[in-house]
Tab-separated table of C-alpha atoms and ligand atoms in Angstrom:
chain	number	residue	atom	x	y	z
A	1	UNK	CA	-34.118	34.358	10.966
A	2	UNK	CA	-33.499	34.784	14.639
A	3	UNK	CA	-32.397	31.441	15.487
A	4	UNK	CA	-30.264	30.625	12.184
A	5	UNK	CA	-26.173	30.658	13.159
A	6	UNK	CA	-24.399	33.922	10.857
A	7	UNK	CA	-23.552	32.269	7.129
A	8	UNK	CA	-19.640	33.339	7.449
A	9	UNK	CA	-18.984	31.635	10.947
A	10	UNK	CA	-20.794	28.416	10.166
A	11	UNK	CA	-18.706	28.995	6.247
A	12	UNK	CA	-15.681	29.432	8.933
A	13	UNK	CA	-15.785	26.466	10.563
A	14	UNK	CA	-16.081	24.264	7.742
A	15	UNK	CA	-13.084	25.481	5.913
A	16	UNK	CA	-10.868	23.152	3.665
A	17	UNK	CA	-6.812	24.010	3.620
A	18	UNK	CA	-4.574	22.810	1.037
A	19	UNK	CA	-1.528	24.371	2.309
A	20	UNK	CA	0.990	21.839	3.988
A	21	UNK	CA	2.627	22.479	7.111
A	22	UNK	CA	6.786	23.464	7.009
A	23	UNK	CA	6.750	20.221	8.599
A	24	UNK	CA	4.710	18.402	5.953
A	25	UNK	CA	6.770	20.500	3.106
A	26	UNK	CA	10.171	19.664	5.133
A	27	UNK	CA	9.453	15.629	4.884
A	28	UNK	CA	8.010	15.589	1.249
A	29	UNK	CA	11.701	17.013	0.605
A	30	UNK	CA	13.342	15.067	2.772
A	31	UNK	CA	11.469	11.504	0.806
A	32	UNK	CA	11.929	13.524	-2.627
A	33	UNK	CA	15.528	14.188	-2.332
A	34	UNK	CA	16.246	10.708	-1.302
A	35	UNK	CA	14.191	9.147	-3.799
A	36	UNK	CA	16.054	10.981	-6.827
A	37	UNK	CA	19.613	10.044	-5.480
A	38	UNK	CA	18.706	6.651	-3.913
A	39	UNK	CA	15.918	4.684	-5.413
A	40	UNK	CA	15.267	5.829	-8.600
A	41	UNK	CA	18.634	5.257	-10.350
A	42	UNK	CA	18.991	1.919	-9.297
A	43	UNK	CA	15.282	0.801	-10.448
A	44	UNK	CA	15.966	-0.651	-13.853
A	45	UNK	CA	18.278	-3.171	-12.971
A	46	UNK	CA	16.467	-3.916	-9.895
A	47	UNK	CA	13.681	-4.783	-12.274
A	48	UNK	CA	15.583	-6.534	-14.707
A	49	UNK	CA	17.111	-8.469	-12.104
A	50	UNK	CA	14.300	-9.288	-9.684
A	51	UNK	CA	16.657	-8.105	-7.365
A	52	UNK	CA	14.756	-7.261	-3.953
A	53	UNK	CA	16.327	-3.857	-2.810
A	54	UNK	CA	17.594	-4.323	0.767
A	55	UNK	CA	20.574	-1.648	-0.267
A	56	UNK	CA	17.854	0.642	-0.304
A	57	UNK	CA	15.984	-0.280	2.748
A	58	UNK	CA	19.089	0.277	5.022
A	59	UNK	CA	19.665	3.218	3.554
A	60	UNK	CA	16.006	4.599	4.277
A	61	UNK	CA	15.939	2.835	8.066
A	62	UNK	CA	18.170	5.433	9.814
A	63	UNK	CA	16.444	8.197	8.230
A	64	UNK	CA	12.791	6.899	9.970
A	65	UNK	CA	11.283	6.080	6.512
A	66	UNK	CA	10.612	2.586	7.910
A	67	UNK	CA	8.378	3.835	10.550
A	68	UNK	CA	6.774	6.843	9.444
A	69	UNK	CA	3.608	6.653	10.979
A	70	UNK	CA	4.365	4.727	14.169
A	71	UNK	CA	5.144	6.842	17.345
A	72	UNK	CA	8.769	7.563	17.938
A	73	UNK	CA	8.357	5.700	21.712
A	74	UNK	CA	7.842	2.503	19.481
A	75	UNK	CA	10.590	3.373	16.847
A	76	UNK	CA	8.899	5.283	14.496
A	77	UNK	CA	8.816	9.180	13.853
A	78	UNK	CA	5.503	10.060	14.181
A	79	UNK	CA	4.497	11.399	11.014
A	80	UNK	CA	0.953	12.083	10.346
A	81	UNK	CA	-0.957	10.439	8.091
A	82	UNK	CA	-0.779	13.069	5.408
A	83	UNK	CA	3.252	13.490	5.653
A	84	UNK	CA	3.038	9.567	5.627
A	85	UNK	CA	1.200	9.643	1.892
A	86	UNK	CA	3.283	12.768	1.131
A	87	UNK	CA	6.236	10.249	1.658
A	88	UNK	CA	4.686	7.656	0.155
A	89	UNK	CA	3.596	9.018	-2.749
A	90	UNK	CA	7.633	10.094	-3.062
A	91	UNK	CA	8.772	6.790	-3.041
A	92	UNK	CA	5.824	5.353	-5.102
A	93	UNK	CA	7.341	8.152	-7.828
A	94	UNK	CA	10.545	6.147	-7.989
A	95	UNK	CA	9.989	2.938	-7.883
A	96	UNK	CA	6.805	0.887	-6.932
A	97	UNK	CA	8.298	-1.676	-5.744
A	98	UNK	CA	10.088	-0.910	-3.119
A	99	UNK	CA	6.721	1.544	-2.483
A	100	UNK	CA	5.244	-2.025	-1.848
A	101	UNK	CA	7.667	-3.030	0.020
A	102	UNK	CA	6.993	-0.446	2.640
A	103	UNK	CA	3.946	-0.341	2.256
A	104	UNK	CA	3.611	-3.776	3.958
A	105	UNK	CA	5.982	-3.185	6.318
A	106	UNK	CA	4.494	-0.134	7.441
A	107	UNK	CA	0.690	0.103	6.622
A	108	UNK	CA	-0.512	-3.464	6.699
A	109	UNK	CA	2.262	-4.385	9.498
A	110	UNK	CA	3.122	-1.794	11.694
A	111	UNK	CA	-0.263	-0.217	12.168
A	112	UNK	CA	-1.473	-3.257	12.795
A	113	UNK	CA	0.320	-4.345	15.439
A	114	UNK	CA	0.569	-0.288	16.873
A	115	UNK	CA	-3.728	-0.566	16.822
A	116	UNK	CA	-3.882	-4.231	18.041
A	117	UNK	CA	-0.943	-5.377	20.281
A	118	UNK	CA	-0.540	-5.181	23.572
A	119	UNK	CA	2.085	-2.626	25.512
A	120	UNK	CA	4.401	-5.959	24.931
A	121	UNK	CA	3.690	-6.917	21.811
A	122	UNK	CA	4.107	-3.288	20.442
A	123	UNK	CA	7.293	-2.991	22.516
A	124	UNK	CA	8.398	-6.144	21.116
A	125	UNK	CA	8.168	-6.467	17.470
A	126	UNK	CA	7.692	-2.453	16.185
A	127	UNK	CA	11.092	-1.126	17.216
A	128	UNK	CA	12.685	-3.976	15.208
A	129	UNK	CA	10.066	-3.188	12.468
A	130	UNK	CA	10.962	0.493	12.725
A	131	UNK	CA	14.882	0.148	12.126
A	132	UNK	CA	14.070	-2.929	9.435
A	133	UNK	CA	16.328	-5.163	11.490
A	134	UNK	CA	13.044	-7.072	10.411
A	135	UNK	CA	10.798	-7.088	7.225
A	136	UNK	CA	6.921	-8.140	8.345
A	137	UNK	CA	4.665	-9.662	5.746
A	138	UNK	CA	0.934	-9.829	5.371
A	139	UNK	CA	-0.360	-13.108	5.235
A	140	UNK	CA	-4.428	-12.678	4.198
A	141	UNK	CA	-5.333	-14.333	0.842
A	142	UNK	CA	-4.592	-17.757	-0.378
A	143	UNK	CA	-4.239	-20.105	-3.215
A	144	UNK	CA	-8.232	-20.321	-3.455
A	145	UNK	CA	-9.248	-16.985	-0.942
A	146	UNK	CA	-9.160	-13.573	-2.381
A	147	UNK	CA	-11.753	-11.006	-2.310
A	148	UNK	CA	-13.714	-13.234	-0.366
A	149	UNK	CA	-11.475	-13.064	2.705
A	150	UNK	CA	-14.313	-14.299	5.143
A	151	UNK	CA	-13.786	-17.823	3.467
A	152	UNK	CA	-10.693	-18.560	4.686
A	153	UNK	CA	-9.394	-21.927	5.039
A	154	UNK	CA	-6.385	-21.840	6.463
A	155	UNK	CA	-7.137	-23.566	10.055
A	156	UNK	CA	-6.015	-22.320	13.563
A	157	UNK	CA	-6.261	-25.277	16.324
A	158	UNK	CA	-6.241	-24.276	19.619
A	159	UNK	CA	-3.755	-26.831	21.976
A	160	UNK	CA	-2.993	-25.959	25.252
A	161	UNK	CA	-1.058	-22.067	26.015
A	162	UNK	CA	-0.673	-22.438	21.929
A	163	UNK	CA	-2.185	-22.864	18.362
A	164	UNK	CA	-1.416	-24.928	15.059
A	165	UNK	CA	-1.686	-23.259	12.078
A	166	UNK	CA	-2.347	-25.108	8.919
A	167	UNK	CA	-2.938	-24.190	5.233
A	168	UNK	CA	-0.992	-21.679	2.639
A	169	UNK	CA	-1.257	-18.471	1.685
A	170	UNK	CA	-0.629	-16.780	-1.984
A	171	UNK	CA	0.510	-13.470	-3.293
A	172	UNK	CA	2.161	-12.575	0.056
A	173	UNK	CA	4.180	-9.276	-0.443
A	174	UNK	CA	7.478	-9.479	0.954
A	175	UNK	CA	6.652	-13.541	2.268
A	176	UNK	CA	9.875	-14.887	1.676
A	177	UNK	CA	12.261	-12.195	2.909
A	178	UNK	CA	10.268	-11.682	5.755
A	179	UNK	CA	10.895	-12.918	9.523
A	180	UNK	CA	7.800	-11.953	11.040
A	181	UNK	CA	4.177	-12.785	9.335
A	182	UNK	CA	1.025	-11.128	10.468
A	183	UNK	CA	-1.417	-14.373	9.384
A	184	UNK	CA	-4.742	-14.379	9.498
A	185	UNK	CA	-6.567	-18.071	10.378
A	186	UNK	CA	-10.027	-19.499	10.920
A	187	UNK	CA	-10.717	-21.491	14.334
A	188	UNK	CA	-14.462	-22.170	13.953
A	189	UNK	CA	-15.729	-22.289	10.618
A	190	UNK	CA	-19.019	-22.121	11.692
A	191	UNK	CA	-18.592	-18.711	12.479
A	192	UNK	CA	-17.707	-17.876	8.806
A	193	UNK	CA	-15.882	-13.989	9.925
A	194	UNK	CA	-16.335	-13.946	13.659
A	195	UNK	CA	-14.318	-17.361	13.569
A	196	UNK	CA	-11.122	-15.591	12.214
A	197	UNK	CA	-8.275	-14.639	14.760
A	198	UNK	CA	-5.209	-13.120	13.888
A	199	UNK	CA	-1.429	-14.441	14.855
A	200	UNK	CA	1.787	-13.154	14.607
A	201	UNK	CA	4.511	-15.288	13.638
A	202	UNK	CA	7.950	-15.141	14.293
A	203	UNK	CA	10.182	-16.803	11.442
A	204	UNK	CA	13.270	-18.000	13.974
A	205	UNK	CA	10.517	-19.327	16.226
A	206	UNK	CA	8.071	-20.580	14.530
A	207	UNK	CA	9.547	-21.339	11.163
A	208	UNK	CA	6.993	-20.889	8.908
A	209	UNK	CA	8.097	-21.807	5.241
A	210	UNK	CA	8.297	-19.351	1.919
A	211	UNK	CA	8.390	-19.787	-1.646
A	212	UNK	CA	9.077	-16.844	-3.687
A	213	UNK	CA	7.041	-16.452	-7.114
A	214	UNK	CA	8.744	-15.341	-10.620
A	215	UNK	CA	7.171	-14.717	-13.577
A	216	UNK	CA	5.115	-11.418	-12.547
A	217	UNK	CA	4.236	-8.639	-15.032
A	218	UNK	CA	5.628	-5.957	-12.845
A	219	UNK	CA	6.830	-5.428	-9.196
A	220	UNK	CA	9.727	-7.473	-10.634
A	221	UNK	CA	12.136	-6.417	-7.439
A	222	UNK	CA	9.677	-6.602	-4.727
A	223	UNK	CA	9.256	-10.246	-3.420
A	224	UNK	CA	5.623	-12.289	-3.572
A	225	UNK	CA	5.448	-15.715	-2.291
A	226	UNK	CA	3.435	-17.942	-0.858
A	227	UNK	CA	3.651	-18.831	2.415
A	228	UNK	CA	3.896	-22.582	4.126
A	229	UNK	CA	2.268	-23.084	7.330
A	230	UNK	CA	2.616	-26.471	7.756
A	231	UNK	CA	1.558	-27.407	11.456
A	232	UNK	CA	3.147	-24.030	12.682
A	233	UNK	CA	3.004	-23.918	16.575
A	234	UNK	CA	2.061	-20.406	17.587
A	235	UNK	CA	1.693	-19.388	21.663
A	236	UNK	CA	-1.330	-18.116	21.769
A	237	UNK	CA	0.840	-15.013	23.632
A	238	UNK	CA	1.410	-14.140	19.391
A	239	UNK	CA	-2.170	-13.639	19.143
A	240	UNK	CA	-2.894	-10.033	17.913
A	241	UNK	CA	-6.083	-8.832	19.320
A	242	UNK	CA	-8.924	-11.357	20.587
A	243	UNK	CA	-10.173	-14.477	19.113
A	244	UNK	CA	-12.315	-13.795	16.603
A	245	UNK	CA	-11.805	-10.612	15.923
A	246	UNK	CA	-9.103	-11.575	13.094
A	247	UNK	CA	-11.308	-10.434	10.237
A	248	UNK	CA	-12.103	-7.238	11.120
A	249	UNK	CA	-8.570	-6.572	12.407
A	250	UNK	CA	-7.597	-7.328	8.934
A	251	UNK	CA	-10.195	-5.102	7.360
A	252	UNK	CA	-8.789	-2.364	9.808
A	253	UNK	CA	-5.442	-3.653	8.451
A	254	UNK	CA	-6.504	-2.713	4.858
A	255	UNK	CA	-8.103	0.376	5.055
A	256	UNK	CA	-4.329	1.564	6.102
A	257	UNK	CA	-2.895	-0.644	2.772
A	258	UNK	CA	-5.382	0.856	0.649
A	259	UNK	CA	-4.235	4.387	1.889
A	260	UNK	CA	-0.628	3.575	0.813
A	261	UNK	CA	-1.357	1.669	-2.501
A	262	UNK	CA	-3.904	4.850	-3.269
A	263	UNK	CA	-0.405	7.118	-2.403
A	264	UNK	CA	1.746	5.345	-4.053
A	265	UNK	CA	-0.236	5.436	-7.251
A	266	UNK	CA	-0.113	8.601	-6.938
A	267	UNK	CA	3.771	8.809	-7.432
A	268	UNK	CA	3.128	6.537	-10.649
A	269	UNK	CA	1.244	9.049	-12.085
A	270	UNK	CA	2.959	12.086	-11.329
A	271	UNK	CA	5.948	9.872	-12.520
A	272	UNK	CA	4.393	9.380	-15.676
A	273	UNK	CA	3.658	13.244	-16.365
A	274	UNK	CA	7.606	14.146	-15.494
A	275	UNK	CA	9.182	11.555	-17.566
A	276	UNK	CA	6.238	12.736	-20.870
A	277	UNK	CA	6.832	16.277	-19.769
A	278	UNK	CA	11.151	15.680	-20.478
A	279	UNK	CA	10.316	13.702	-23.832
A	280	UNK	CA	7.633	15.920	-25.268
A	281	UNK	CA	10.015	19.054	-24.796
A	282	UNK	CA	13.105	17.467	-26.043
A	283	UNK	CA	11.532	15.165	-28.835
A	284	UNK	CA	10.664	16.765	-32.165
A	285	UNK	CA	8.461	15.553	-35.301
A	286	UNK	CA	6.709	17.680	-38.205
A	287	UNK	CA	9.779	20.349	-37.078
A	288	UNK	CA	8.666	21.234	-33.487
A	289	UNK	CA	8.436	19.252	-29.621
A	290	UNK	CA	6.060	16.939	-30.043
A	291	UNK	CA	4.439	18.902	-27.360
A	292	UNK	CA	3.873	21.280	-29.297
A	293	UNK	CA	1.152	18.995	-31.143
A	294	UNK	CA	-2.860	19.893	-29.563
A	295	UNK	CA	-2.854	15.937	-29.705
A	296	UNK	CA	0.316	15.429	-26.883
A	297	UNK	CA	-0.592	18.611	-24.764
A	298	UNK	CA	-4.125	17.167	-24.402
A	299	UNK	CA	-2.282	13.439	-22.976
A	300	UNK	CA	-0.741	15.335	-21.164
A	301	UNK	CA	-3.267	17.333	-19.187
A	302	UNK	CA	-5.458	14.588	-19.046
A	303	UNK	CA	-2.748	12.874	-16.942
A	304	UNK	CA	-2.413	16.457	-14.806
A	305	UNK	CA	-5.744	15.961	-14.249
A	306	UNK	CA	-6.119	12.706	-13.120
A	307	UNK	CA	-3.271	12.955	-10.761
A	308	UNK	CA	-4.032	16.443	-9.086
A	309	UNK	CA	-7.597	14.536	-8.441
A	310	UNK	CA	-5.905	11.349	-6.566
A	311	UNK	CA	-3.390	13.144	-4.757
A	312	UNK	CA	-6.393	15.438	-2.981
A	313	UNK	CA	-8.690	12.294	-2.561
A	314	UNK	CA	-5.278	10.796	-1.039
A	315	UNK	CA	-4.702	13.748	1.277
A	316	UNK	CA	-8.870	13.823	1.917
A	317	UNK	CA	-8.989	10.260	3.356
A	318	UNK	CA	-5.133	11.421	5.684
A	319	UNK	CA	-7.161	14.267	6.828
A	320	UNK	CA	-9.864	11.952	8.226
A	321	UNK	CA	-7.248	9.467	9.663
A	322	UNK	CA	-5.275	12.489	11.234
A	323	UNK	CA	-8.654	13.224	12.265
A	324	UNK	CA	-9.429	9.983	13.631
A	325	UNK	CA	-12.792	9.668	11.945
A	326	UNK	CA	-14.319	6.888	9.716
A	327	UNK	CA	-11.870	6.673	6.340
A	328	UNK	CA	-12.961	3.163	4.801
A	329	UNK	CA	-15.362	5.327	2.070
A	330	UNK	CA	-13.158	7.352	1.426
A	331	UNK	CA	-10.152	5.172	1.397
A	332	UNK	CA	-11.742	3.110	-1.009
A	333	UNK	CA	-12.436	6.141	-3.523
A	334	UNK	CA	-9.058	6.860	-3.374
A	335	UNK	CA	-7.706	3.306	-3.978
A	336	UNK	CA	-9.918	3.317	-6.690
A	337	UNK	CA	-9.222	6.667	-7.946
A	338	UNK	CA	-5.876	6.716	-7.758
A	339	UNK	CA	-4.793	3.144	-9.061
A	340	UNK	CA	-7.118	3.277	-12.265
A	341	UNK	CA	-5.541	7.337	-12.970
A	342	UNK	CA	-1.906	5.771	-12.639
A	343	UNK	CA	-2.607	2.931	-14.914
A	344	UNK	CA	-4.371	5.324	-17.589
A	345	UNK	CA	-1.527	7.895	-17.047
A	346	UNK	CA	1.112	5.047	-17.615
A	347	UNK	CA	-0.543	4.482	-20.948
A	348	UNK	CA	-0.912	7.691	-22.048
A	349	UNK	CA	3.322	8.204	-21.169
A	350	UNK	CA	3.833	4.996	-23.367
A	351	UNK	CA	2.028	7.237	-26.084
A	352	UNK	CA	3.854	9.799	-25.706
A	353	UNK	CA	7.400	8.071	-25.952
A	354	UNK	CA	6.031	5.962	-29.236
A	355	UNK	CA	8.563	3.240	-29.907
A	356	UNK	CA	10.594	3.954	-27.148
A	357	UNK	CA	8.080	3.782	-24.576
A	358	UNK	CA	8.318	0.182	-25.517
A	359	UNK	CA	11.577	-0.417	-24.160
A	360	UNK	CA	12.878	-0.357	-21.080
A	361	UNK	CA	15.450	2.519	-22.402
A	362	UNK	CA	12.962	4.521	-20.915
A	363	UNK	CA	10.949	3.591	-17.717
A	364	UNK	CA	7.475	4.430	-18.614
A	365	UNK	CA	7.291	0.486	-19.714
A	366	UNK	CA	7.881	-0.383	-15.559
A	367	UNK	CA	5.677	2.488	-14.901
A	368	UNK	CA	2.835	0.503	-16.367
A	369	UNK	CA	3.747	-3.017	-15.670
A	370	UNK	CA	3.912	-1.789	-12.187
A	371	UNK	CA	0.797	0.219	-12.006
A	372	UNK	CA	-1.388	-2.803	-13.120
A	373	UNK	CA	-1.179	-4.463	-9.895
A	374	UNK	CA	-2.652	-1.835	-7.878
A	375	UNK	CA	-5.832	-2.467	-9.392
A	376	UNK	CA	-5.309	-5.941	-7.922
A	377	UNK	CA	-3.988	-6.076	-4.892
A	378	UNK	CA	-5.265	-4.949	-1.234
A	379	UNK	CA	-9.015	-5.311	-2.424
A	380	UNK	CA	-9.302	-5.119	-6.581
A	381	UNK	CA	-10.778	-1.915	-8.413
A	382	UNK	CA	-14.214	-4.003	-8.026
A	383	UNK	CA	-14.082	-4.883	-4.336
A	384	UNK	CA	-13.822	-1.023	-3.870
A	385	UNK	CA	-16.628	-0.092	-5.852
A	386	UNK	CA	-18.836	-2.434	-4.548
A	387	UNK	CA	-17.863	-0.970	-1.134
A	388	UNK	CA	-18.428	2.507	-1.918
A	389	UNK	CA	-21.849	1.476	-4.013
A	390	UNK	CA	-22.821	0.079	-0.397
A	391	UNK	CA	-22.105	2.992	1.060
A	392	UNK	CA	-24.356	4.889	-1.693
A	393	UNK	CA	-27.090	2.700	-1.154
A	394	UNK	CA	-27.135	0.890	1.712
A	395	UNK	CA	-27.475	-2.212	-0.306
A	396	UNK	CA	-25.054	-5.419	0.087
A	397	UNK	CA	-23.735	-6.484	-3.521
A	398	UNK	CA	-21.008	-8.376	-2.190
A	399	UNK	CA	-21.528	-12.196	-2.905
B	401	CAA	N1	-12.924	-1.746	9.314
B	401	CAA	C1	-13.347	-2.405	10.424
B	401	CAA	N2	-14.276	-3.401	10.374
B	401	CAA	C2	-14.776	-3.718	9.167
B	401	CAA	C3	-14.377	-3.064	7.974
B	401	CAA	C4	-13.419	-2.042	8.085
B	401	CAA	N3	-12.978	-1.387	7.005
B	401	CAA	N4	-15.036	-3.610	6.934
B	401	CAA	C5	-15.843	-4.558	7.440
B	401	CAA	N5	-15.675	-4.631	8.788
B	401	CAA	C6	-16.390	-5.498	9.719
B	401	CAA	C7	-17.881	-5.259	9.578
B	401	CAA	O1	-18.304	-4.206	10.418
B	401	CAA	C8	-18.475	-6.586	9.975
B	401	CAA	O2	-18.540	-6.674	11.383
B	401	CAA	P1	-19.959	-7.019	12.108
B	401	CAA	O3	-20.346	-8.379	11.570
B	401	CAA	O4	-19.624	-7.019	13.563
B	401	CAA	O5	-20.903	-5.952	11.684
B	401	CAA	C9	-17.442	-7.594	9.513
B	401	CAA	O6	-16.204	-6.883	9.381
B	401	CAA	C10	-17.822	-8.243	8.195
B	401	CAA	O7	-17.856	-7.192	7.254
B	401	CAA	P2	-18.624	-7.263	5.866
B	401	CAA	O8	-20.022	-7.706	6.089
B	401	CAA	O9	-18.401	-5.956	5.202
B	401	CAA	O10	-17.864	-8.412	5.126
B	401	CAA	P3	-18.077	-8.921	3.651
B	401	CAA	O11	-18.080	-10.375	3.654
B	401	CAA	O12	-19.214	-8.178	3.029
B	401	CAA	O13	-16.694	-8.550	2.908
B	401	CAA	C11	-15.178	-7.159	1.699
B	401	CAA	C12	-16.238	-7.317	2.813
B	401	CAA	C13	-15.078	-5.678	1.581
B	401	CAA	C14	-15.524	-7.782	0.378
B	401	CAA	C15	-13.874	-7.785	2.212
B	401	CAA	O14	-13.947	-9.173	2.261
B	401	CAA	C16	-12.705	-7.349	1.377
B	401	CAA	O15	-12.208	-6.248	1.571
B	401	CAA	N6	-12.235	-8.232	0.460
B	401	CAA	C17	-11.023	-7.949	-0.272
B	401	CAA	C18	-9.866	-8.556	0.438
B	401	CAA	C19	-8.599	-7.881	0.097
B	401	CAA	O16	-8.531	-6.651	-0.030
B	401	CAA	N7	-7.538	-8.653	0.019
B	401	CAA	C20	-6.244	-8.120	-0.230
B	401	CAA	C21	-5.249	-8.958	0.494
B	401	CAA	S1	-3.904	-8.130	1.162
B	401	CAA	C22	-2.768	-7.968	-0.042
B	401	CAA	O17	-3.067	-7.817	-1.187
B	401	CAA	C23	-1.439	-8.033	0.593
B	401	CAA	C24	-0.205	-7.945	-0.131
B	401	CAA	O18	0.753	-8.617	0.244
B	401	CAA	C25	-0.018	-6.908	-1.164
């Protein structure tokens, strides 16, 4: 026994806190507060409307919401990665698409460039970013490229001090409202991933075209297009890290998404349970609340469940980005977590409400049109499991 370290220091120096900081606590109510008051009410008609909400982003841009993570020296407020799901998760709660909305600009845009750019580039497009003087947009999959993302086939010709990007990309978040695009092109096929370099594109330089899609199931106010790159002239100084290295800047790129879809699901759910919680009080059948019926209580817990699990996996995977250590496991079990428990907890509130969880009288309807495509988007509920399986196994199931 001599050599073995004492049981309670080595228990010590291992342990797990759930507490969050007065900091942490002071910006959760901070994003709370002004997601009751200033994006929940106006959510319905947003919906019904397609109406993207800009009112809503100027209204969040002075309080720092639009640069959360990013170091105040660049425009941002510093938060750390678990007061950045603790605020996303907030907004996610109200309404998820503006939660998408910010999610691009902040996750897959901002972090991207604060990681990859240069002292210039950072001091050029994130204080802009920051203050949403400008909305960035995401530009990875296309018409015929989607969990595949090494098969790219939008081109990027090198010509002279510039580039010419050619080809189209699909499902961009925030694409047509945006005037900077973070685009992602291949400049030696041959090279299959290690081809791919990344660009950033300025829209009143390098007018790259939009066309906003209709028609979607949910995320009805946040804007998807595709984007037009039709001969777009980039200087090669709009290159975001080195040639080549586009693909894995964009993998980078989505492990930070992934982190902000998995939070924002998280506000679904925990959405869900309040508005189920109000109804099953208020609502009565056989002569009591209807949550007074074994049958609604156990809905309910289920969805207590379920969303106590995602919101620790959530704060888990900020932990190990606070920490700076490898997240992409466990970002991926909470995408996956948290995404499938919001969808099941959005169907289990529609339950609850019977009819009138039907209608859009009652927003549980959104709450599950909305939570669908988070088992889509930024890597599908498959993509992540087959990235955690090789993680299990050390076996490659992808293609
Ligand atoms: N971080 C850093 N580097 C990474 C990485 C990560 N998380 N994941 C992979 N890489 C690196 C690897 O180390 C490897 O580098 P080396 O060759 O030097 O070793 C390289 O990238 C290739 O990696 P893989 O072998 O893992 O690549 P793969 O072909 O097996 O594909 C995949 C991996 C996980 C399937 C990936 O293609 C993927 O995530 N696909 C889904 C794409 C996706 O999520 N799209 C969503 C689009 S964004 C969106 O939805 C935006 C919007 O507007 C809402």
């Amino acid at each position: 026994m001599d050599g073995d370290p004492p049981l309670v220091s080595s228990l010590n120096s291992t342990t797990v806190d759930f507490d969050l900081s007065p900091e942490q606590q002071s910006i959760r109510k901070l994003a709370k507060d002004f997601a009751d008051k200033e994006i929940a009410p106006g959510a319905r008609e947003r919906d019904r409307g397609e109406t993207f909400p800009k009112d809503v982003l100027r209204k969040m841009a002075p309080l720092g919401l639009l640069g959360g993570p990013v170091p105040e020296k660049y425009g941002g407020i510093g938060l750390d990665f678990v007061s950045h799901a603790l605020v996303t998760e907030e907004v996610g709660r109200a309404d998820s698409s503006v939660r998408t909305t910010l999610s691009v600009q902040i996750s897959l845009v901002e972090m991207t460039i604060l990681k990859f750019g240069t002292e210039e580039q950072k001091q050029r497009w994130l204080p802009s970013l920051c203050k949403g003087e400008i909305i960035g947009c995401f530009g990875l999959t296309e018409p015929e490229v989607g969990s595949d993302a090494t098969k790219l086939r939008t081109t990027a010709k090198r010509d002279g001090d510039s580039w010419v990007l050619r080809g189209r990309k699909m499902w961009i978040s925030n694409g047509s409202v945006s005037k900077l695009a973070l685009v992602f092109a291949q400049g030696d096929p041959s090279k299959e991933a290690k081809g791919i370099t990344a660009f950033v594109l300025e829209r009143d330089r390098q007018s790259y075209g939009s066309q906003a899609l209709h028609g979607k199931l949910g995320l009805r106010s946040s804007d998807s297009s595709e984007l037009i790159l039709d001969d777009v002239r980039v200087p090669d100084a709009n290159r975001l890290g080195e040639i080549g290295d586009g693909f894995k800047i964009a993998m980078t790129a989505l492990d930070s998404g992934r982190y902000s879809v998995a939070a924002g699901a998280v506000g679904v759910a925990q959405a869900c349970i309040d508005a189920s919680v109000q109804y099953a009080t208020t609502r009565k059948t056989f002569g009591k609340p209807i949550a007074g019926h074994q049958l609604v209580q156990e809905l309910i817990a289920d969805m207590v469940v379920e969303t106590e699990a995602a919101r620790l996996l959530v704060w888990r995977a900020g932990d190990l980005k606070d920490k700076g250590r490898p997240n992409t496991r466990e970002t991926s079990i909470a995408k996956l977590y948290a995404s499938e428990a919001a969808q099941r907890a959005a169907d289990n509130a529609i339950q609850i409400h019977g009819g009138y969880g039907f209608s859009d009288e009652f927003p549980v309807e959104r709450y599950w049109r909305d939570a669908r495509v988070n088992r889509l988007y930024e890597g599908t509920t498959q993509i992540q499991k087959l990235i955690i399986g090789r993680f299990a196994t050390g076996i490659d199931a992808i293609g």
